[in-house]
Coordinates of C-alpha atoms in Angstrom, one line a residue:
Chain A
M1 CA -11.4 -35.5 19.2
R2 CA -8.2 -35.7 21.3
T3 CA -6.0 -36.1 18.2
V4 CA -7.6 -33.0 16.6
K5 CA -6.9 -31.0 19.7
E6 CA -3.3 -32.3 19.8
A7 CA -2.8 -31.5 16.1
N8 CA -4.0 -27.9 16.6
E9 CA -1.8 -27.5 19.7
R10 CA 1.2 -28.8 17.7
K11 CA 0.3 -26.4 14.8
N12 CA 0.1 -23.4 17.2
E13 CA 3.3 -24.4 18.8
I14 CA 5.1 -24.4 15.4
L15 CA 3.6 -21.0 14.7
D16 CA 4.7 -19.6 18.1
V17 CA 8.3 -20.8 17.6
A18 CA 8.5 -19.7 14.0
K19 CA 7.1 -16.3 14.8
D20 CA 9.7 -15.9 17.5
L21 CA 12.5 -16.9 15.1
F22 CA 11.1 -14.6 12.3
M23 CA 11.0 -11.7 14.8
K24 CA 14.4 -12.3 16.2
Q25 CA 16.5 -13.0 13.0
G26 CA 14.2 -11.9 10.2
Y27 CA 12.0 -14.0 7.8
N28 CA 14.6 -14.2 5.0
Q29 CA 17.3 -15.3 7.4
T30 CA 15.3 -18.2 8.9
N31 CA 15.0 -21.6 7.3
T32 CA 12.6 -24.5 8.1
N33 CA 15.5 -26.6 9.5
E34 CA 15.9 -24.1 12.3
I35 CA 12.2 -24.2 13.0
V36 CA 12.1 -28.0 13.1
K37 CA 15.1 -27.9 15.5
A38 CA 13.7 -25.2 17.7
V39 CA 10.3 -26.9 18.1
G40 CA 12.0 -30.3 18.6
I41 CA 9.9 -32.2 16.1
A42 CA 10.6 -34.4 13.0
R43 CA 10.9 -32.7 9.6
G44 CA 7.9 -34.8 8.5
T45 CA 5.7 -33.4 11.3
L46 CA 6.4 -29.9 10.1
Y47 CA 5.6 -30.8 6.5
Y48 CA 2.4 -32.5 7.7
H49 CA 1.2 -29.1 8.9
F50 CA 3.0 -26.7 6.5
K51 CA 4.3 -27.2 3.0
S52 CA 6.8 -24.3 3.1
K53 CA 8.2 -21.4 5.2
E54 CA 5.9 -19.1 3.3
E55 CA 2.9 -21.2 4.4
I56 CA 4.1 -20.8 8.0
M57 CA 4.3 -17.1 7.6
D58 CA 0.9 -16.9 6.1
A59 CA -0.5 -18.9 9.0
I60 CA 1.1 -16.6 11.6
I61 CA -0.4 -13.6 9.9
V62 CA -3.8 -15.2 9.6
R63 CA -3.8 -16.1 13.3
Q64 CA -2.8 -12.5 14.4
G65 CA -5.4 -11.2 12.0
D66 CA -8.1 -13.4 13.4
E67 CA -7.5 -12.0 16.8
L68 CA -7.8 -8.5 15.5
V69 CA -10.9 -9.3 13.5
R70 CA -12.5 -10.9 16.5
R71 CA -12.1 -7.7 18.5
A72 CA -13.4 -5.6 15.7
E73 CA -16.4 -7.9 15.3
N74 CA -17.3 -7.7 19.0
I75 CA -17.3 -4.0 18.9
A76 CA -19.4 -3.9 15.7
D77 CA -22.0 -6.2 17.2
D78 CA -22.4 -4.1 20.4
K79 CA -25.7 -2.4 19.6
M80 CA -25.5 -0.5 23.0
Q81 CA -22.9 1.7 21.4
S82 CA -23.9 4.4 18.8
V83 CA -22.7 4.0 15.3
F84 CA -20.1 6.7 15.9
E85 CA -18.9 5.1 19.2
R86 CA -18.4 1.8 17.4
I87 CA -16.4 3.4 14.5
F88 CA -14.2 5.1 17.1
N89 CA -13.6 1.9 19.1
I90 CA -12.9 -0.2 16.0
I91 CA -10.3 2.3 14.9
M92 CA -8.8 2.3 18.4
S93 CA -8.8 -1.6 18.4
L94 CA -6.7 -1.6 15.2
K95 CA -4.0 0.6 16.8
I96 CA -0.8 -1.1 17.8
E97 CA -0.3 -1.7 21.5
E98 CA 2.8 -0.7 23.4
Q99 CA 4.1 -4.2 23.8
E100 CA 3.7 -4.8 20.0
Q101 CA 6.1 -2.1 19.0
E102 CA 8.8 -4.7 18.4
L103 CA 6.5 -6.3 15.9
V104 CA 5.9 -2.9 14.2
A105 CA 9.6 -2.2 14.0
H106 CA 10.1 -5.6 12.6
I107 CA 7.6 -5.4 9.7
H108 CA 9.1 -2.0 8.7
R109 CA 12.5 -3.6 8.2
P110 CA 13.4 -3.8 4.5
E111 CA 13.7 -7.6 4.6
N112 CA 10.1 -7.9 5.9
A113 CA 8.4 -5.9 3.2
L114 CA 6.5 -8.9 2.0
M115 CA 5.1 -9.7 5.5
H116 CA 4.2 -6.0 5.8
Q117 CA 2.4 -6.0 2.5
R118 CA 0.4 -9.1 3.4
I119 CA -0.6 -7.8 6.9
E120 CA -1.9 -4.6 5.3
K121 CA -3.8 -6.5 2.7
M122 CA -5.3 -8.9 5.2
I123 CA -6.4 -6.0 7.5
V124 CA -8.2 -4.3 4.7
E125 CA -9.9 -7.5 3.4
K126 CA -11.2 -8.5 6.9
I127 CA -12.0 -5.2 8.4
T128 CA -13.8 -3.6 5.4
P129 CA -16.9 -5.9 5.7
I130 CA -17.1 -5.3 9.5
L131 CA -17.0 -1.5 9.2
T132 CA -19.4 -1.6 6.2
E133 CA -22.0 -3.3 8.5
V134 CA -21.7 -0.4 10.9
I135 CA -21.9 2.2 8.0
L136 CA -25.1 0.4 6.7
E137 CA -26.7 0.8 10.2
G138 CA -25.7 4.5 10.0
I139 CA -27.3 4.8 6.6
E140 CA -30.6 3.3 8.0
E141 CA -30.4 5.8 10.9
G142 CA -29.9 8.6 8.3
V143 CA -26.5 9.7 9.6
F144 CA -24.6 8.5 6.5
K145 CA -25.6 8.5 2.8
T146 CA -23.6 6.7 0.2
A147 CA -24.5 4.3 -2.7
Y148 CA -21.2 2.5 -2.3
P149 CA -20.6 1.8 1.4
Y150 CA -18.1 -1.1 0.8
E151 CA -16.0 0.8 -1.7
C152 CA -16.1 3.8 0.6
V153 CA -14.8 1.9 3.6
E154 CA -12.2 0.1 1.4
M155 CA -10.8 3.4 0.2
I156 CA -10.7 4.9 3.7
L157 CA -8.9 1.8 5.2
I158 CA -6.3 1.5 2.3
Y159 CA -5.5 5.2 2.6
A160 CA -5.3 5.3 6.4
N161 CA -3.1 2.1 6.4
T162 CA -0.6 3.7 4.1
A163 CA -0.8 7.4 4.9
F164 CA -0.7 7.0 8.6
D165 CA 1.7 4.1 8.7
E166 CA 4.9 6.2 8.9
E167 CA 7.0 5.1 11.8
D168 CA 8.4 8.6 12.0
S169 CA 5.1 10.5 12.0
D170 CA 5.3 13.1 14.7
P171 CA 1.9 14.0 16.2
S172 CA 3.1 17.6 16.9
S173 CA 4.0 18.3 13.3
R174 CA 1.9 20.8 11.3
D175 CA 2.0 18.4 8.3
L176 CA 0.4 15.6 10.2
R177 CA -2.3 17.9 11.6
K178 CA -3.2 19.1 8.1
K179 CA -3.2 15.5 6.9
V180 CA -5.6 14.5 9.6
N181 CA -7.8 17.5 9.0
G182 CA -8.0 16.6 5.3
F183 CA -8.6 13.0 6.1
I184 CA -11.6 13.8 8.3
Y185 CA -12.9 16.3 5.7
N186 CA -12.7 13.6 3.0
L187 CA -14.3 11.0 5.2
E188 CA -17.3 13.2 5.8
R189 CA -17.7 13.7 2.1
L190 CA -17.3 10.0 1.3
L191 CA -19.8 8.9 3.9
G192 CA -22.1 11.8 3.1
C193 CA -22.5 12.9 6.7
K194 CA -22.8 16.3 8.4
S195 CA -19.6 18.4 8.5
G196 CA -18.1 18.0 12.0
S197 CA -19.8 14.7 12.8
L198 CA -16.6 12.7 12.4
D199 CA -14.5 15.2 14.2
F200 CA -14.1 12.6 17.1
I201 CA -11.7 10.7 14.8
R202 CA -9.1 13.3 15.5
K203 CA -8.7 11.8 18.9
T204 CA -7.5 8.5 17.5
F205 CA -4.5 10.3 16.0
E206 CA -3.5 12.1 19.2
V207 CA -3.2 15.4 17.3
Chain B
M1 CA 32.1 19.6 -18.2
R2 CA 33.3 16.6 -20.1
T3 CA 34.1 14.7 -16.9
V4 CA 30.7 15.4 -15.4
K5 CA 29.1 14.0 -18.6
E6 CA 31.3 11.0 -18.4
A7 CA 30.5 10.4 -14.7
N8 CA 26.8 10.6 -15.5
E9 CA 27.1 8.2 -18.4
R10 CA 29.0 5.7 -16.2
K11 CA 26.4 6.1 -13.5
N12 CA 23.6 5.4 -16.0
E13 CA 25.5 2.4 -17.4
I14 CA 25.8 0.9 -13.9
L15 CA 22.0 1.4 -13.4
D16 CA 21.2 -0.2 -16.8
V17 CA 23.3 -3.3 -16.0
A18 CA 22.1 -3.5 -12.4
K19 CA 18.5 -3.2 -13.4
D20 CA 19.0 -5.9 -16.0
L21 CA 20.5 -8.2 -13.4
F22 CA 17.8 -7.4 -10.8
M23 CA 15.1 -8.2 -13.5
K24 CA 16.7 -11.4 -14.6
Q25 CA 17.8 -13.0 -11.3
G26 CA 16.0 -11.0 -8.6
Y27 CA 17.2 -8.2 -6.3
N28 CA 18.0 -10.5 -3.3
Q29 CA 19.9 -12.9 -5.5
T30 CA 22.2 -10.3 -7.0
N31 CA 25.3 -9.0 -5.3
T32 CA 27.5 -6.0 -6.1
N33 CA 30.3 -8.2 -7.2
E34 CA 28.2 -9.4 -10.1
I35 CA 27.3 -5.9 -11.0
V36 CA 31.0 -4.8 -11.0
K37 CA 31.8 -7.8 -13.2
A38 CA 28.9 -7.3 -15.6
V39 CA 29.7 -3.5 -16.1
G40 CA 33.4 -4.3 -16.4
I41 CA 34.6 -1.7 -13.9
A42 CA 36.7 -1.6 -10.8
R43 CA 35.0 -2.1 -7.4
G44 CA 36.1 1.4 -6.4
T45 CA 34.4 2.9 -9.4
L46 CA 31.1 1.3 -8.3
Y47 CA 31.6 2.6 -4.8
Y48 CA 32.4 6.1 -6.1
H49 CA 28.9 6.2 -7.4
F50 CA 26.9 4.0 -5.0
K51 CA 27.6 3.0 -1.4
S52 CA 25.4 -0.2 -1.5
K53 CA 23.2 -2.4 -3.6
E54 CA 20.2 -0.7 -1.9
E55 CA 21.5 2.7 -3.1
I56 CA 21.7 1.3 -6.7
M57 CA 18.1 0.0 -6.4
D58 CA 16.9 3.4 -5.1
A59 CA 18.6 5.1 -8.0
I60 CA 17.0 2.8 -10.6
I61 CA 13.6 3.5 -9.1
V62 CA 14.3 7.3 -9.0
R63 CA 15.3 7.3 -12.6
Q64 CA 12.3 5.3 -13.8
G65 CA 10.1 7.6 -11.7
D66 CA 11.7 10.7 -13.1
E67 CA 10.7 9.6 -16.6
L68 CA 7.1 8.9 -15.4
V69 CA 7.0 12.3 -13.7
R70 CA 8.3 14.1 -16.7
R71 CA 5.5 12.7 -18.8
A72 CA 2.9 13.6 -16.3
E73 CA 4.3 17.1 -15.9
N74 CA 4.2 17.7 -19.7
I75 CA 0.5 16.7 -19.8
A76 CA -0.4 18.8 -16.7
D77 CA 1.3 21.9 -18.3
D78 CA -0.6 21.5 -21.6
K79 CA -3.2 24.3 -21.2
M80 CA -4.6 23.4 -24.6
Q81 CA -6.3 20.4 -23.0
S82 CA -9.2 20.8 -20.7
V83 CA -8.8 19.9 -17.0
F84 CA -10.7 16.6 -17.6
E85 CA -8.6 15.7 -20.6
R86 CA -5.4 16.3 -18.7
I87 CA -6.6 14.1 -15.8
F88 CA -7.5 11.3 -18.2
N89 CA -4.1 11.5 -20.0
I90 CA -2.1 11.6 -16.8
I91 CA -3.8 8.5 -15.6
M92 CA -3.2 6.8 -18.9
S93 CA 0.5 7.9 -18.8
L94 CA 0.9 6.1 -15.5
K95 CA -0.4 2.8 -16.9
I96 CA 2.2 0.1 -17.6
E97 CA 3.1 -0.4 -21.2
E98 CA 3.1 -3.8 -22.9
Q99 CA 6.9 -4.1 -23.0
E100 CA 7.1 -3.3 -19.3
Q101 CA 5.0 -6.4 -18.3
E102 CA 8.2 -8.1 -17.3
L103 CA 8.9 -5.3 -14.9
V104 CA 5.4 -5.6 -13.4
A105 CA 5.7 -9.4 -13.0
H106 CA 9.0 -8.8 -11.3
I107 CA 7.9 -6.3 -8.7
H108 CA 5.0 -8.6 -7.8
R109 CA 7.4 -11.4 -6.9
P110 CA 7.6 -12.0 -3.2
E111 CA 11.3 -11.3 -3.0
N112 CA 10.8 -7.9 -4.6
A113 CA 8.1 -6.6 -2.1
L114 CA 10.5 -3.9 -1.0
M115 CA 11.0 -2.6 -4.5
H116 CA 7.3 -2.7 -5.1
Q117 CA 6.6 -0.8 -1.9
R118 CA 9.1 1.9 -2.8
I119 CA 7.9 2.3 -6.4
E120 CA 4.3 2.9 -5.1
K121 CA 5.4 5.4 -2.5
M122 CA 7.5 7.3 -5.0
I123 CA 4.6 7.5 -7.5
V124 CA 2.3 8.8 -4.9
E125 CA 4.8 11.4 -3.6
K126 CA 5.7 12.7 -7.1
I127 CA 2.4 12.5 -8.9
T128 CA 0.2 14.0 -6.1
P129 CA 1.5 17.6 -6.5
I130 CA 1.2 17.4 -10.3
L131 CA -2.4 16.3 -10.2
T132 CA -3.1 18.7 -7.4
E133 CA -2.1 21.6 -9.8
V134 CA -4.7 20.4 -12.3
I135 CA -7.4 20.1 -9.6
L136 CA -6.6 23.7 -8.5
E137 CA -7.2 24.9 -12.0
G138 CA -10.5 23.0 -12.0
I139 CA -11.4 24.6 -8.7
E140 CA -10.7 28.1 -10.3
E141 CA -12.9 27.1 -13.3
G142 CA -15.6 26.0 -10.9
V143 CA -15.7 22.3 -12.0
F144 CA -14.3 21.1 -8.7
K145 CA -14.8 22.1 -5.1
T146 CA -12.7 20.9 -2.2
A147 CA -10.9 22.6 0.7
Y148 CA -8.2 19.8 0.7
P149 CA -7.2 19.2 -2.9
Y150 CA -3.8 17.7 -2.0
E151 CA -5.1 15.3 0.6
C152 CA -7.9 14.4 -1.8
V153 CA -5.5 13.5 -4.7
E154 CA -3.2 11.6 -2.2
M155 CA -6.2 9.5 -1.1
I156 CA -7.2 8.8 -4.7
L157 CA -3.7 7.8 -5.8
I158 CA -3.0 5.6 -2.8
Y159 CA -6.3 3.8 -3.2
A160 CA -6.0 3.3 -6.9
N161 CA -2.4 2.1 -6.6
T162 CA -3.4 -0.6 -4.2
A163 CA -6.9 -1.5 -5.2
F164 CA -6.3 -1.7 -8.9
D165 CA -2.8 -3.3 -8.6
E166 CA -4.0 -6.9 -8.7
E167 CA -2.2 -8.8 -11.4
D168 CA -5.1 -11.1 -11.6
S169 CA -7.8 -8.4 -12.0
D170 CA -10.1 -9.5 -14.8
P171 CA -11.7 -6.5 -16.7
S172 CA -14.7 -8.7 -17.5
S173 CA -15.5 -9.5 -13.8
R174 CA -18.6 -8.1 -12.1
D175 CA -16.5 -7.3 -9.0
L176 CA -14.1 -5.1 -10.9
R177 CA -16.9 -3.3 -12.6
K178 CA -18.6 -2.6 -9.2
K179 CA -15.2 -1.5 -7.8
V180 CA -14.7 1.0 -10.7
N181 CA -18.2 2.3 -10.4
G182 CA -17.7 2.9 -6.6
F183 CA -14.3 4.5 -7.3
I184 CA -15.8 7.0 -9.8
Y185 CA -18.7 7.7 -7.4
N186 CA -16.2 8.3 -4.6
L187 CA -14.0 10.5 -6.8
E188 CA -16.9 12.8 -7.7
R189 CA -17.7 13.2 -4.0
L190 CA -14.1 13.8 -3.0
L191 CA -13.6 16.4 -5.8
G192 CA -17.0 17.9 -5.2
C193 CA -17.9 17.8 -8.9
K194 CA -21.1 17.0 -10.8
S195 CA -22.3 13.4 -10.8
G196 CA -21.2 11.8 -14.1
S197 CA -18.5 14.4 -14.9
L198 CA -15.7 11.9 -14.1
D199 CA -17.4 9.0 -16.0
F200 CA -14.6 9.2 -18.6
I201 CA -12.3 7.6 -16.0
R202 CA -14.1 4.3 -16.7
K203 CA -12.3 4.1 -20.0
T204 CA -8.9 4.0 -18.4
F205 CA -9.9 0.7 -16.7
E206 CA -11.1 -0.9 -20.0
V207 CA -14.3 -2.1 -18.2

């Protein structure tokens, strides 16, 4: 058991260092030699864990995503909260925290378009089933009505991820307010719920 | 007037050659020196038209997009076709043609993630207003009903662009069929039209 723990620790150490290098100098500008040097391990040790730089990047994203998914799952499972409260809190848990702004700026840099694309894909793939479970509960309670809850959530997440992912989006702009109003209107139609019942989502946009 | 025409021809020639190089060896692997050499012009001539490699790529995408937009606009303006026929034909006009498969494979390569991201953004920005016009006609005719036609079309295009942009999507798979069924169901809800009235969209997916 001890060796398994050590292997995992070593793996996480490589990911920590690689992530740090990617953040500082960009993914394209970092090679595995630098990672090997910065961790202070033999080349063979790196290759025991990861076949390529791309595999390292994938593992970093998977690890970050796992943390995000764990948080969303905990909220989804908390039956003390209403379906609406849980939807609100899951959305809020996906929002980027202040200390992670560096990460956001980073994935928006042209050279990190691939990382950006993968993070978005991963979020949609992992969060869709979690939110779908909450929607299914809402259908049982009679607050939602749709024959395609999964496809519905998938559409909402893909749209929100792209449409509200502008770094320059200004919460005071009229355009953003109209966009948010249209989004909530469309959500209520997609989920087949009473007009106004998803109005609380406005708060997650700070508009 | 003659010099303007010549400048435009030169510009298009640069774009043709640069596009060809980007397609063959990848955007990241191409530098402006190679473009200058391949066109057979002076470095200053290139810089008269484009400040950077990125500007060249942007111009290629804008030019390809303009062609796509022109086709969609022509269909949207053809009042001889019903609103439904025009929606069908606009979707079909956005589909990639056989001879462009090389381009599709190219933008899906990891190193071209940025180009891919920009093409998708451009398509959504340019096609949304065109399709919105058709939807507005449909609202006047009473076949559609939504208070947010623009946001509705935007959501549909962003979703379709991402969800049906898998290179590996197999038209015979059960998953894809369910995805398409859910998509059409969601479209009918978003556009507030009769159930079944958008069933023709199924044909554009060949499922």
